[in-house]
Short mmCIF file of C-alpha atoms and ligand atoms in Angstrom, two decimals:
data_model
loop_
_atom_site.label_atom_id
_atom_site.label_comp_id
_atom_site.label_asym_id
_atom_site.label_seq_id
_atom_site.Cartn_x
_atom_site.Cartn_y
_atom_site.Cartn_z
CA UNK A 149 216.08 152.23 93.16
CA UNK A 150 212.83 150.55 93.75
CA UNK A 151 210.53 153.31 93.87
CA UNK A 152 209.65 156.50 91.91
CA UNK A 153 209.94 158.76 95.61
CA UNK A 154 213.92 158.24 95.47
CA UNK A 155 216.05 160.06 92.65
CA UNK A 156 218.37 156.88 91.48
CA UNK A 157 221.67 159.34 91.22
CA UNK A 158 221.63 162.65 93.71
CA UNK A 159 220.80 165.73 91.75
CA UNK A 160 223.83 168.14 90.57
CA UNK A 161 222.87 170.07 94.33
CA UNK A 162 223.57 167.55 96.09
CA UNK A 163 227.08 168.10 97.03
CA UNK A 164 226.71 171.84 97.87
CA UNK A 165 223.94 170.15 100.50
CA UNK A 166 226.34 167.73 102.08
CA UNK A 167 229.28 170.57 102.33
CA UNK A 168 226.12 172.68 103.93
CA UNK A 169 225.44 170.05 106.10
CA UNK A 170 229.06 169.60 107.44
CA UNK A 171 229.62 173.23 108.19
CA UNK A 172 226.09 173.40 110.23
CA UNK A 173 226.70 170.18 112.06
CA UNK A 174 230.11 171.85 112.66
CA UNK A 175 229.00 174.75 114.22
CA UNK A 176 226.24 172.80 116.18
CA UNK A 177 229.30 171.54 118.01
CA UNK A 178 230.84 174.64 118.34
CA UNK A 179 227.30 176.11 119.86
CA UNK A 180 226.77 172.85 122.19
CA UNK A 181 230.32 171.54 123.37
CA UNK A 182 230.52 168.09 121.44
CA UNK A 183 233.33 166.77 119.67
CA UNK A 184 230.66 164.08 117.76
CA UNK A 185 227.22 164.03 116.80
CA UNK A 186 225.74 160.55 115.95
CA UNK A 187 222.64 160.36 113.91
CA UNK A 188 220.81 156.99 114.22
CA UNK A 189 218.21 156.07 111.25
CA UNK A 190 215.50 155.10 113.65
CA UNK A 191 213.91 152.32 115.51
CA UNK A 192 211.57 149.38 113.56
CA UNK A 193 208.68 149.54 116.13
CA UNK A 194 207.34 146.02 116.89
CA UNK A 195 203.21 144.91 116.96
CA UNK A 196 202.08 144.44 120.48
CA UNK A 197 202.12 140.40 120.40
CA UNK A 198 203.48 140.03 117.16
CA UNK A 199 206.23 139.22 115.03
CA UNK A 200 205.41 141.67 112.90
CA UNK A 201 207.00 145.41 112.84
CA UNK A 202 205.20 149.10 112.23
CA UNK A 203 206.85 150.56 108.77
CA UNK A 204 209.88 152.05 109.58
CA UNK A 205 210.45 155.75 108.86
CA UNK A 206 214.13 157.27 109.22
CA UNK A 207 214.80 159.74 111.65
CA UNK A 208 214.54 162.91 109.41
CA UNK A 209 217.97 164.26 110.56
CA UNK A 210 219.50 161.55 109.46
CA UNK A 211 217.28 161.43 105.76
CA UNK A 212 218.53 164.58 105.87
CA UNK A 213 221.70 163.71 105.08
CA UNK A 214 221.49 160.77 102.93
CA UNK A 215 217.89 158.88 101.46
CA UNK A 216 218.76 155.21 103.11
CA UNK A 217 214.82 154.60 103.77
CA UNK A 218 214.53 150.48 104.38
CA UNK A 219 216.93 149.87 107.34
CA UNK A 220 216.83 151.07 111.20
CA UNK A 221 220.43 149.44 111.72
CA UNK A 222 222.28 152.49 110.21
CA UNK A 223 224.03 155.72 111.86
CA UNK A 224 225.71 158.69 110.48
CA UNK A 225 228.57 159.73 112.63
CA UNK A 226 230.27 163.85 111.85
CA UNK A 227 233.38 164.11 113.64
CA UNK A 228 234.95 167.67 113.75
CA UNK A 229 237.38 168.00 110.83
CA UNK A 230 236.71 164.41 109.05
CA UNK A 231 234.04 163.33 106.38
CA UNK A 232 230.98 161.93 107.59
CA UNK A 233 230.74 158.71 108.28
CA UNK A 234 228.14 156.21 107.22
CA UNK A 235 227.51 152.77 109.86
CA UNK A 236 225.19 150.10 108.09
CA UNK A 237 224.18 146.85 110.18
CA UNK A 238 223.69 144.29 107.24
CA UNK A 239 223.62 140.73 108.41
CA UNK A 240 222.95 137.37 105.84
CA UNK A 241 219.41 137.00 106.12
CA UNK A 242 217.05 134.77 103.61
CA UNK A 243 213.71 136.49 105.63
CA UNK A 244 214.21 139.63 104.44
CA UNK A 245 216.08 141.54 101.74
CA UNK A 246 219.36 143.61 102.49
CA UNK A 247 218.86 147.43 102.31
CA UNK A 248 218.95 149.04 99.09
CA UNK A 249 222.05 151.71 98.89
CA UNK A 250 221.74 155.05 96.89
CA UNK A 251 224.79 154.96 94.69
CA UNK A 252 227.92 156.20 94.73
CA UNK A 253 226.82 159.77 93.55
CA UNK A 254 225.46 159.88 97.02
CA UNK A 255 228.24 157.86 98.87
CA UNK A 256 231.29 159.46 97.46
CA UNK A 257 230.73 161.95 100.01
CA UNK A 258 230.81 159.78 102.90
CA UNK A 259 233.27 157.36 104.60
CA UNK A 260 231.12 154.00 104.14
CA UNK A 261 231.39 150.88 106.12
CA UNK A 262 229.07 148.02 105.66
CA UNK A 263 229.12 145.78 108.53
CA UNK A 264 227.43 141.60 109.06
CA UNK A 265 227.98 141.43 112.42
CA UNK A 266 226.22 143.64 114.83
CA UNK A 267 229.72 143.32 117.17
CA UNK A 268 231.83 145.47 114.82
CA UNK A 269 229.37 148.29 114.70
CA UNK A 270 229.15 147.98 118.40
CA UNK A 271 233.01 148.21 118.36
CA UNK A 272 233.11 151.49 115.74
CA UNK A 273 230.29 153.09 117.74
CA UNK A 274 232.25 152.51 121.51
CA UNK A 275 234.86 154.18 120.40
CA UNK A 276 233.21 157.61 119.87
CA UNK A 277 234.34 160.42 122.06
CA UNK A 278 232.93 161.24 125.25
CA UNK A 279 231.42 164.27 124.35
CA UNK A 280 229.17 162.75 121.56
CA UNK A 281 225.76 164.46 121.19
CA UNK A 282 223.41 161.52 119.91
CA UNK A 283 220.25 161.65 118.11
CA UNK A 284 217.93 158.87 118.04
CA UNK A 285 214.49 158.36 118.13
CA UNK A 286 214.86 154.68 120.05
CA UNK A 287 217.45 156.33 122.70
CA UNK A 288 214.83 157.90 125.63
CA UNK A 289 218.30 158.17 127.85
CA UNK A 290 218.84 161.97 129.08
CA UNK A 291 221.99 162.14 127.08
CA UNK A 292 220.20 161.49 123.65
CA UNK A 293 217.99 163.97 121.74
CA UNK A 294 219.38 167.44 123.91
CA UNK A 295 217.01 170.24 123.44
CA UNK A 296 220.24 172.88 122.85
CA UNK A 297 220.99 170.52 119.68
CA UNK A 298 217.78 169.94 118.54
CA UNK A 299 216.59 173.92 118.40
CA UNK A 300 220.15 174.70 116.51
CA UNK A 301 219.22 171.84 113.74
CA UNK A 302 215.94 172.84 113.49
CA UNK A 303 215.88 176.05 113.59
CA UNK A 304 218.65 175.94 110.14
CA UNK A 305 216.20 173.16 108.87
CA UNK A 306 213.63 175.92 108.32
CA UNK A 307 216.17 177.65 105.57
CA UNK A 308 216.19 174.75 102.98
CA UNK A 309 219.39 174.24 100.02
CA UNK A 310 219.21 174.44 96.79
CA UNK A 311 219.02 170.35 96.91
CA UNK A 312 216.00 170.70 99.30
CA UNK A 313 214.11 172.80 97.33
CA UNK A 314 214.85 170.40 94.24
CA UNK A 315 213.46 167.36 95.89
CA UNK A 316 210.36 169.19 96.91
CA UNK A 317 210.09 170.71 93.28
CA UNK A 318 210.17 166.85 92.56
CA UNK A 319 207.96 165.43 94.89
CA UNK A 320 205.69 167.92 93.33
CA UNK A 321 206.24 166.67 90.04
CA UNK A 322 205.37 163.47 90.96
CA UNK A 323 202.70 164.18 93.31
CA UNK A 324 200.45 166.81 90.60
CA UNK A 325 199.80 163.83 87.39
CA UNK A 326 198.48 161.66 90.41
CA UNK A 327 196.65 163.96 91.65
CA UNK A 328 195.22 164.72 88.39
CA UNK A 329 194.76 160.92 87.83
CA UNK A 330 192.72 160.69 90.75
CA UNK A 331 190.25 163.94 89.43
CA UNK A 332 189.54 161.95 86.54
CA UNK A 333 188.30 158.64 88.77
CA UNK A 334 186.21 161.07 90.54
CA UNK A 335 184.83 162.99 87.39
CA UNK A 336 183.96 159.06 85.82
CA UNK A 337 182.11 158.03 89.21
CA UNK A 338 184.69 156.37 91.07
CA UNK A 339 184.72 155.75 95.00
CA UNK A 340 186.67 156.96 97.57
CA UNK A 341 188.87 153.39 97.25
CA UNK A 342 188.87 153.90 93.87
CA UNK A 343 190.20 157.61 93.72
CA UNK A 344 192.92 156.34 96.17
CA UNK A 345 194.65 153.35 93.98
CA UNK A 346 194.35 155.73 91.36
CA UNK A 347 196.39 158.18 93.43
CA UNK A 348 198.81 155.61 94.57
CA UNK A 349 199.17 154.06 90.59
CA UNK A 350 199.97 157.40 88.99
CA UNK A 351 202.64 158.21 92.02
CA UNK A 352 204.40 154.76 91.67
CA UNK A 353 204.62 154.21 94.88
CA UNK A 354 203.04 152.38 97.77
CA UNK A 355 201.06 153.76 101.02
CA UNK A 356 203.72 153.81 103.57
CA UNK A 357 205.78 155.96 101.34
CA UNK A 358 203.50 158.57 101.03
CA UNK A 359 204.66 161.16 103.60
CA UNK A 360 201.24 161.44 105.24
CA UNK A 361 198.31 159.32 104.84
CA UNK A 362 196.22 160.86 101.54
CA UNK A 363 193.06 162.30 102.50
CA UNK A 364 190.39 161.67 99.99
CA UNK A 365 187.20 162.65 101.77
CA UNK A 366 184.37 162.50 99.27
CA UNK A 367 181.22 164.06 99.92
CA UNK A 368 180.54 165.03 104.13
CA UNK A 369 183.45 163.57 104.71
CA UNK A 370 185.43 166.63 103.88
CA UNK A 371 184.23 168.39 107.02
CA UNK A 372 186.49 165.89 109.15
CA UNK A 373 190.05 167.55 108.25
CA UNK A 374 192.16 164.56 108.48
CA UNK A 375 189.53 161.97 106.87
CA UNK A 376 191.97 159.02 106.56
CA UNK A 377 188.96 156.45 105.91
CA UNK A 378 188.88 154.52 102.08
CA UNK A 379 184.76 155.03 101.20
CA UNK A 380 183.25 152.27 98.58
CA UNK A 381 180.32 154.17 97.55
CA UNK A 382 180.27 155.51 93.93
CA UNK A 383 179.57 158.70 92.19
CA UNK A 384 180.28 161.40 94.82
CA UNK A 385 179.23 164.63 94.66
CA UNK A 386 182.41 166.13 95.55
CA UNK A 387 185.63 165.56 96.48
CA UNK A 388 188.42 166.79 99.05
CA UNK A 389 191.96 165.31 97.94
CA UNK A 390 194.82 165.95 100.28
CA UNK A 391 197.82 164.14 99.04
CA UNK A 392 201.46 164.38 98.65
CA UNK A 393 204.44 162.65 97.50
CA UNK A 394 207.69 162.29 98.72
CA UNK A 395 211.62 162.44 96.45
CA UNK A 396 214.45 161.30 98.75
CA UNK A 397 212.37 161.91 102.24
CA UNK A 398 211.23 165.52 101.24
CA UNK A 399 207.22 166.01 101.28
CA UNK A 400 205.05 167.63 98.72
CA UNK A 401 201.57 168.78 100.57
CA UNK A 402 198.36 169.69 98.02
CA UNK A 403 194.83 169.63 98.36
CA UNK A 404 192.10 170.17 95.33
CA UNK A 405 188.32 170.20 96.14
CA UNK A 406 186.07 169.28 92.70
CA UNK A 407 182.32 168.93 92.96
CA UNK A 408 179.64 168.41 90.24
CA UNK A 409 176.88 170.57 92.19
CA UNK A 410 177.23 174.08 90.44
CA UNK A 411 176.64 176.17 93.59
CA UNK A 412 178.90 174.28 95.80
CA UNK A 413 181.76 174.69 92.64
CA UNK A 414 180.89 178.20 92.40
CA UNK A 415 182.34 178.31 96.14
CA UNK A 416 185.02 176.41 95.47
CA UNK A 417 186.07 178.65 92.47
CA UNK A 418 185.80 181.79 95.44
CA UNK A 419 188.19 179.65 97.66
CA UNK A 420 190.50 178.59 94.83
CA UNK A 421 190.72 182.95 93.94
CA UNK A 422 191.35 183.61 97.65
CA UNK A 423 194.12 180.77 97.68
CA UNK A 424 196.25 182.39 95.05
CA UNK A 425 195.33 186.15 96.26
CA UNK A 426 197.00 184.67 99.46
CA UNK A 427 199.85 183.10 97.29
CA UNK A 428 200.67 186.71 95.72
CA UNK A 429 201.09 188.31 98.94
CA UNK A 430 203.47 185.80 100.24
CA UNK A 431 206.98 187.23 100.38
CA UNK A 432 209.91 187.88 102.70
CA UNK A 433 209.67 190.18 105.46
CA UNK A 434 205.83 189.18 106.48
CA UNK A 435 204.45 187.93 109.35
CA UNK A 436 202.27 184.43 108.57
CA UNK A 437 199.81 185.87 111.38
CA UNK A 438 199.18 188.73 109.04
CA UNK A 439 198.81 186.26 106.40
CA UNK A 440 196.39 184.66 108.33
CA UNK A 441 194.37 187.56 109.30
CA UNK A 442 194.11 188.33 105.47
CA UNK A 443 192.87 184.63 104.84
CA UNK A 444 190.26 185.16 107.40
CA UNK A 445 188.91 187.87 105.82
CA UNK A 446 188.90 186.49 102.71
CA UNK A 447 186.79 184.15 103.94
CA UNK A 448 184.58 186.19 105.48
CA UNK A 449 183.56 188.28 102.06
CA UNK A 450 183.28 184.84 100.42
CA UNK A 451 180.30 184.12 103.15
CA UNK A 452 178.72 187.12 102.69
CA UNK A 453 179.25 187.35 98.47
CA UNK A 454 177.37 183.79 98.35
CA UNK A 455 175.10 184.69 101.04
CA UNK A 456 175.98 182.20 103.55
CA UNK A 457 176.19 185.17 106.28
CA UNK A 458 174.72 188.43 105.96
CA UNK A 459 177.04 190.62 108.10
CA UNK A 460 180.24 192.76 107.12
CA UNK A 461 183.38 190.55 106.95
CA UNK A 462 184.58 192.88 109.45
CA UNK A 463 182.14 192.48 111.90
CA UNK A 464 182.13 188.65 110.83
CA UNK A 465 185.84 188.65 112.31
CA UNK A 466 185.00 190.87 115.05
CA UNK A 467 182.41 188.14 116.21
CA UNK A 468 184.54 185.04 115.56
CA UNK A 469 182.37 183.70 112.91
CA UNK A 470 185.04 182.95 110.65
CA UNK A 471 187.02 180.43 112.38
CA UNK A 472 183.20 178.25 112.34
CA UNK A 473 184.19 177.66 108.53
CA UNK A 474 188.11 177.90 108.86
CA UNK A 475 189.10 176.30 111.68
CA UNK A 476 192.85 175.91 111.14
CA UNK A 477 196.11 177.66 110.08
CA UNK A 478 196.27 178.95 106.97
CA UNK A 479 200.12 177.08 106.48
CA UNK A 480 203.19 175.17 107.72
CA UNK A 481 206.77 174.73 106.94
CA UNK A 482 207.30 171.81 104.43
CA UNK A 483 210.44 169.81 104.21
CA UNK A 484 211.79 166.62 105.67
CA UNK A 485 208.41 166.49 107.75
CA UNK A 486 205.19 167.57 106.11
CA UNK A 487 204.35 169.92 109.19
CA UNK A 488 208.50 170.56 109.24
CA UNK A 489 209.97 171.72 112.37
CA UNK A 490 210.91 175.45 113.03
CA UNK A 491 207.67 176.97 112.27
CA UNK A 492 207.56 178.58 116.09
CA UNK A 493 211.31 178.94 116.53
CA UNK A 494 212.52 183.05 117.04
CA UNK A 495 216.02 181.65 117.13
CA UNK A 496 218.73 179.15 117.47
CA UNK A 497 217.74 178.90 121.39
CA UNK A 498 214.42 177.66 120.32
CA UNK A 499 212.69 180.76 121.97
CA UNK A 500 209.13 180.83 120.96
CA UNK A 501 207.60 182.99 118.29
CA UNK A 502 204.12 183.16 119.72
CA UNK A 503 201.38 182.47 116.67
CA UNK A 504 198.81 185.66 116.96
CA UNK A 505 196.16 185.18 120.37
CA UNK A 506 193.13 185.18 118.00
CA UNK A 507 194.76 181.88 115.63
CA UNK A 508 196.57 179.97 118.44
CA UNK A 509 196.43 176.57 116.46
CA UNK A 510 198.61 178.50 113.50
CA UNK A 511 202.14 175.95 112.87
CA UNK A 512 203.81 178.63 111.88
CA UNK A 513 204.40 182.26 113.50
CA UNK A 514 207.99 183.16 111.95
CA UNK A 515 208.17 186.05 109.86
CA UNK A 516 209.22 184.76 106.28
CA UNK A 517 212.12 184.27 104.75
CA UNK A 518 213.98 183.48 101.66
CA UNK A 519 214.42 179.59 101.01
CA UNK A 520 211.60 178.61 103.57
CA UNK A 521 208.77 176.19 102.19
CA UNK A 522 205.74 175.96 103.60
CA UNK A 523 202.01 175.61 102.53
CA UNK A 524 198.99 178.15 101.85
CA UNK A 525 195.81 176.39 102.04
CA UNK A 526 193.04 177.92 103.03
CA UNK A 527 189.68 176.10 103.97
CA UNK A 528 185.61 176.46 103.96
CA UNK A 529 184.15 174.14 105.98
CA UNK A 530 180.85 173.40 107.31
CA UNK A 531 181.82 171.00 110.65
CA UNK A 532 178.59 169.79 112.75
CA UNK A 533 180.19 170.44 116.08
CA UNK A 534 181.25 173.86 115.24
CA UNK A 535 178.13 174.59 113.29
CA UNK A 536 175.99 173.14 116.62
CA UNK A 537 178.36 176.37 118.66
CA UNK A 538 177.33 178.59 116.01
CA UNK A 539 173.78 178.19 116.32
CA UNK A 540 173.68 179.17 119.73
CA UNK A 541 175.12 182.54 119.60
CA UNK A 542 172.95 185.79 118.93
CA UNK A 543 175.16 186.34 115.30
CA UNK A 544 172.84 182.71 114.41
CA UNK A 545 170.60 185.04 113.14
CA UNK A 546 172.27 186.24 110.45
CA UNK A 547 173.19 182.87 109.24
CA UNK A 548 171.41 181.09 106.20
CA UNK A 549 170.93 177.64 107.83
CA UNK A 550 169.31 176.19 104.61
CA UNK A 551 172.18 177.22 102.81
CA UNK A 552 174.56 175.57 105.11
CA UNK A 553 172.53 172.61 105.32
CA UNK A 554 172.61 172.01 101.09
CA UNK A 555 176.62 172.67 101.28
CA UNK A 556 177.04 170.21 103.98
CA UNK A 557 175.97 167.42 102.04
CA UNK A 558 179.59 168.08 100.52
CA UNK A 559 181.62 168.59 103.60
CA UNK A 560 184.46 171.25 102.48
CA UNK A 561 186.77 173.17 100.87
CA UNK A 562 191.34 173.31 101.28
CA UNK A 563 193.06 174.62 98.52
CA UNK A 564 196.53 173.59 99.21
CA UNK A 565 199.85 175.03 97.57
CA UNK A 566 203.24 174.57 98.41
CA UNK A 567 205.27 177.94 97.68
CA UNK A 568 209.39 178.29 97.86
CA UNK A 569 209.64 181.60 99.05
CA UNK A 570 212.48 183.82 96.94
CA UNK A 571 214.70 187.33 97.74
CA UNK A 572 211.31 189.22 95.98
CA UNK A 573 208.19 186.84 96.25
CA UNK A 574 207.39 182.99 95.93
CA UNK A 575 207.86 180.53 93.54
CA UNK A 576 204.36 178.40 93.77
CA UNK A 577 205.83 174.89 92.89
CA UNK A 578 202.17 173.66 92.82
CA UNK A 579 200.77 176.01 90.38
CA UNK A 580 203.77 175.34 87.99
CA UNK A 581 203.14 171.06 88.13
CA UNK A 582 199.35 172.18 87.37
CA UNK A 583 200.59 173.80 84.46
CA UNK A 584 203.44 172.24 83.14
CA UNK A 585 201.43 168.83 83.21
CA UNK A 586 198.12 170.22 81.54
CA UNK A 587 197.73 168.04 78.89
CA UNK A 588 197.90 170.56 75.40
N1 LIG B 140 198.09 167.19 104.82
C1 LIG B 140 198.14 167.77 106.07
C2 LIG B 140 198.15 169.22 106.01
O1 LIG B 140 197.75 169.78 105.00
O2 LIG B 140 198.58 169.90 106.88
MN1 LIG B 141 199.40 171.15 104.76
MN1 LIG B 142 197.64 168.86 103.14
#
């Protein structure tokens, strides 16, 4: 395999995945009246006026099954009763190099067919049955992409296998040297640019297979959440680093703030305590809006303990103050997709579970479970525009504007783990990579 982000033979779980995988995509078509479901990789999006093409990325329900990243022209087809079938379009070309199978630890569960001429996969693909559910991101047609399906699959998706929860565990692994490779560019001076290669070098792989673009927001540039810019200038002050990795399509999602002002790290140590209070309360059976309530107030007695706002937590939350400096949810599922589908889902009928009225922008309103992953990461920001609301309100008062003004010079604060969550409690894959990879 060409890259570090695919595992060259499937791990020992992977068959118990695929067997998984056959009796859920069985029962889909129990639940939804097919006799087929088709799975097509993706689409290779073209430039506008170009011969060029947008990166592909698989459809994830096909990655799901089977990490075949470089090729659009592939389909998975389950047919009630048989083995799963793999479709592969691979004509001669000199222009561009044929897609890169995983090996036969990975195929031997499939029926494979590699095909050079587009006609015979149009021939295998004909012949499906009528009732043939299809899912593909280049098919807009009514009959593609059905709702009923789509809730079922995703709705299971949120409960990950043993195999699932391995990748992740490895993205992590991958994902936690880089990102410590990256601290030390920004502890010796380096830029924004700089802390990226760094990120990218230690990962061993390239942009596009990142699962999201890396955030590394150095200095004000943490207050914009998704800061997706590359910054030249040297020797920051501080640093927001939001980057994962991927193992065979599954995501690993982590942010770590660093600064070398000692107030604004004292903060950051407060944040980085609330994060893994958060993390210990995290088991099955609780609601992620309580979760979030509890992160809110966390954040309110960090205001008040380093005097940002003088005011009770209590009253902070009673006056909306918090959400000024935490402005987002607390987590998300993690899987195939970093912000993974299901997170809203009651049921297999893809009823909604409503996130709480005072946190409507929370991804995730499920009560947990064992064998979901998602994220805790809790945030301290200080964001112009919401800052410029803040000022107008009568609580203003109470604020300590020349404090905020010194710690906006540095943006923010996420502290970002990824936690597996187990029949007692959660595992906090993050933590563990921090450890295991300390250097002794
Ligand atoms: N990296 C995106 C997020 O944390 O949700
Ligand atoms: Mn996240
Ligand atoms: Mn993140």
């Amino acid at each position: 395999m060409a890259s570090t982000t695919r595992a060259s033979s499937a791990p020992p779980s992977y068959a118990a995945h695929v067997n998984t995988l056959v009796s859920r995509y069985t029962e889909a078509m129990h639940h939804c009246g097919y006799k087929a479901i088709l799975l097509a990789a993706g689409e290779q999006l073209p430039m506008f006026l170009d011969d060029q093409y947008y990166p592909h990325r698989p459809n994830p329900h096909f990655l799901q099954w089977l990490p075949l990243f470089d090729t659009p022209d592939a389909w998975i087809i389950c047919l009630k009763g048989q083995r799963p079938r793999i479709i592969i379009l691979s004509p001669a070309s000199f222009w561009h190099a044929d897609p890169e199978l995983p090996d036969d630890s990975y195929l031997q569960h499939f029926d494979v067919e590699v095909h050079t001429d587009a006609r015979m996969v149009d021939a295998v693909l004909s012949k499906l049955p009528r009732k043939t559910a299809i899912i593909d991101p280049a098919d807009s047609s009514k009959y593609a992409n059905q709702a009923k399906l789509l809730n079922f699959l995703h709705f299971h998706r949120s409960i990950k296998t043993d195999y699932e929860i391995d990748c992740i565990r490895r993205a992590t692994g991958i994902a936690v040297p880089a990102h410590k490779a990256a601290k030390e560019v920004f502890l010796e001076g380096g830029s924004g640019f700089d802390i990226h290669l760094a990120f990218l070098k230690a990962a061993g792989c390239s942009e596009h297979e990142l699962p999201y673009p890396d955030i590394i927001a150095c200095n004000e540039n943490a207050a914009t959440l998704h800061y997706e810019r590359r910054t030249h200038e040297i020797n920051p002050a501080s640093l927001l680093i939001d980057a994962g990795t991927s193992m065979n399509g599954y995501a690993s999602d982590i942010t770590r703030t660093y600064s070398n002002n000692d107030e604004f790290a004292a903060l950051i140590t407060s944040v980085d305590a609330l994060q893994l209070e958060l993390c210990r309360n995290i088991r099955p059976g609780i609601s992620f809006g309580d979760a979030q309530n509890d992160a809110h107030l966390g954040i309110a007695r960090i205001l008040k303990e380093h005097q940002l706002v003088d005011m009770a937590p209590v009253a902070m939350i009673e006056q909306s103050i918090t959400p000024v400096f935490f402005p987002h949810g607390l987590g998300h599922m993690l899987g195939l997709q970093v912000h993974d589908m299901g997170g809203h889902m009651a049921d297999i009928t893809g009823k909604r579970a409503t996130p709480p009225k005072a946190h409507p922008k929370l991804r995730m309103s499920r009560m947990l479970e064992a064998g979901m992953v998602l994220t805790i990461e809790p945030g301290l920001y200080f964001i112009p525009t919401l800052l410029d609301e803040l000022r107008k309100k009568p609580s203003s008062t109470r604020v300590n504007w020349a404090l905020v003004e010194t710690f906006s010079k540095f943006g923010g604060i996420r502290i970002e783990d990824n936690l597996v969550i187990t029949k007692s409690g959660a595992e906090n894959l993050t933590r563990d990579a921090f450890t295991k990879y300390s250097p002794t």
